[in-house]
Amino acid sequence: MTSQEVRAQFLDFFKEKKHKIVSSAPMVMKDDPTLMFTNAGMNQFKEFFLGNSTPKSKRISDSQKCLRVSGKHNDLEEVGKDTYHHTMFEMLGNWSFGDYFKKEAIQWAWELLTEVYKIDKDSLYVSVFEGSDDADNLEMDKEAFELWKAIVPEDRIIMGNKKDNFWEMGDQGPCGPCSEIHVDIRSKEDKAKVSGASLVNQDHPLVVEIWNLVFMQYNRKANGALENLPEKHVDTGMGFERLCMVLQNVKSNYDTDVFIPLIREIETITGRKYEKDEEVNIAIRVVADHVRAVAFSIADGQLPSNTGAGYVIRRILRRAIRYGFTFLGTKKPFIYRLVKVLGETMGKAFSELREQHQLIENVIKEEENSFLSTLEQGLMLLDSVIKSSKNKTINGQKAFELYDTFGFPIDLTALILEEKGYQLDIEGFEKALKVQKDRSRAASEVSKEDWTILLDDAEQEFIGYDSLEADVKLVKYRKVSSKKEGEQFQLVFNLTPFYAEGGGQVGDKGYLEAANGDVVYIIDTKKENNEIVHFSENLPKNISGTFKAVVDKKQRWRTASNHTATHLLHQALREILGTHVEQKGSAVHSKYLRFDFSHFSKLSVEELRNVESFVNARIEGQLPFEESRNIPIKEAMDQGAMALFGEKYGDTVRTVRFGQSIELCGGTHVKNTSDIWHFKIVSEGAVAAGIRRIEAITSDAVKEFYFKNNRMLFEIRDLLNNTQDPVKAVTGLQEENTALKKQIEQLLKDKAKGLKSELISELEEINGIQFLAKKVDLDANGIKDLAFEIGGQFSNLFLLLAAENDGKALLSCYISKELVSNRKLNAGNIVRELGKYIQGGGGGQPFFATAGGKNPSGIPDALKKATEMVNQME
Ligand code: ATP
Ligand code: MG
């Protein structure tokens, strides 16, 4: 059965069981402060489990792109070393939100595995939560046990502890016991020798967990206590690649049709075989796995970078490059060449891979190039560390610096040291790493209290598209504290005019006014699990009262102007540069807007001017804001709206239209483009291979911009004696400057000529050597030119020229090549010795060398010493 069929059968099965099939949410999280990447199928449904919103269907099923490389689920170090953990993988899942529970979940899982996929019943084991005698004091999951007992023999039911069989979303929130399904794919003989039951959850590569059925029935509170959830849910997740391994009768995920084409391509490119050498095999698996994680992230709009999610992606890619470099002998970029094959195998299910194929290749190639040169630099640095080391152990702090500043991987450092017979002080390295980690953890740690609920069941409503003020009541609040922000309060209201940060647009600011006139400022607004959370520095006094919530109008207008201008800019770029332009990132602030887009070359001055004019023409055209709220996504697409890669859209969407510009957008906009006043691009540059960034300003920021420029112009005019034509005046000054420079150059040349004949006339013949030691008034380059010029005229010259510049002393020594070889003279050694007199040092070649020092008063002694030296020569 092909992997395509495996996926399709899963979804068909649950469709028949009345599940709504949805598409995968993006793998890179956009507006979730608690998670960087989707790490389980349930992430996109968190808000339903928390009861913040109601799902359209109580039964849902999908295949979700997951990435487990950070935070609570981090499998990165396993990947490649074993054959069944990936960084990026697909999780097949089915969900019940307050609908069916354990009975159906268990029966259907069994039916699908054994009747549809026809997996041999005797190779399956299931696990049940055994209870815990810790603070939670939980009972064994008898319900699940009884259900399983009706299906499988009792000796195939394994009791599992809290670590394996109790699933928690995070430190707080919904959780519950789970039942896992494990499969034993060992040979008959091996099965006869050791029972599969004893290998479950023992990290055996052929006895692995394939499906986890989680029964959400509790809520974990901030103080650690568990309470029963009012509604019970089912959340299941099955590893797609592992399922393919079982159904395709192979012993490793990498031997399935999901990975084989990638592995064959790696073999072709590198000439290494995926066969016997385990080091090579691991490296090939690492590369085959990581290219998927990186390609999918880029397709989701997350480029490698130096911070946050981008940094995680960069590290994954670098891990692959490093394994290639060390074990596959790849010294040139090669991972980008796998993108094509990946598109061929997965592009059908995930069209984003195909459509963004070129961009993904470019970005990966550029990263590879730059990391390979970092590796080279690091190797050189490591070499110098080794050379300067007094013993055979390399200091851990040094290795850490190499790792931290140059991104030079520690395992590579260790490997190279080992090859050269050195050791690494790994403890010192770990210590330095821990200090850094602790520091950044302390900085990002946030502690949250439980919500204090004031109003039950209040559905929250956003009215900020239509009004900027409203009378509101507090539904719940809590205190949160972090090192970065200090102590803050989070407030949730029954309705709100405040826009929460999202879609690239910043959150609204404003204030709350109580009936008695007391004011509390709202400093930011964000969404958490689909709930609009307002941030304030203190809590209103009368929390049960009614407040007037007022959005800062000026800030909202500036932000709205920038958001509308962003749409017009997007339209302008596609119109002027071509439809290959796709939005790759957008930040809408009150002071400026930033727009990243795919395009392969720098924009010319003319293109920039055209883009600006295009947008300004639409501002002058006074285009009205036209919106459709809650229209089916298909209708929006038919109207010409574009969906962005890496965004999550519901079945119904909002479209925003200004003239010919139509976008799917949840942001706030001006009522008419004329409200924007004017649009001005302030910078254009590259962010990555094939991605450009434009920063621009609108509304009163443009006024400020022109005002500042105008003031500067007046200042310049003032400096130019109030000339009416500063451009002409500056051009005049530039011309004058060039002429003066030429004159100086000529004068210096004349001076050097004079000096040259002067010096030649002063040469003295001592012991068959034409010798002169003298202080001159020239800089280092002047001296060098002069010495070589004079040197060209003699074959037995020994010239020592000294100079004093900016309080420093300089000695330059020129010795004819013949003297160097006949008399064994060496200018380098000579300047080193003479350097003592000027308190400095130097070196160079045998025929020309220089020394610098901080003691010009030692020059006469140095000259004297040189004369003595020559006099003593044979
Ligand atoms: P394991 O113990 O094997 O790491 P898990 O307990 O972390 O698995 P869950 O969090 O329950 O797994 O995820 C549900 C399913 O997703 C698992 O049963 C497994 O089939 C699959 N899965 C989990 N992690 C990975 C991974 N890193 N790569 C591929 N599949 C995975
Ligand atoms: Mg795991």
CSV table of C-alpha atoms and ligand atoms in Angstrom, one decimal, residues 68 73 75 85 242, ligand 2:
chain,number,residue,atom,x,y,z
A,68,ARG,CA,9.3,18.1,17.5
A,73,HIS,CA,8.6,17.6,22.7
A,75,ASP,CA,13.2,14.5,19.4
A,85,HIS,CA,11.7,9.5,15.3
A,242,ARG,CA,5.5,4.6,11.4
B,2,MG,MG,8.2,11.2,22.1
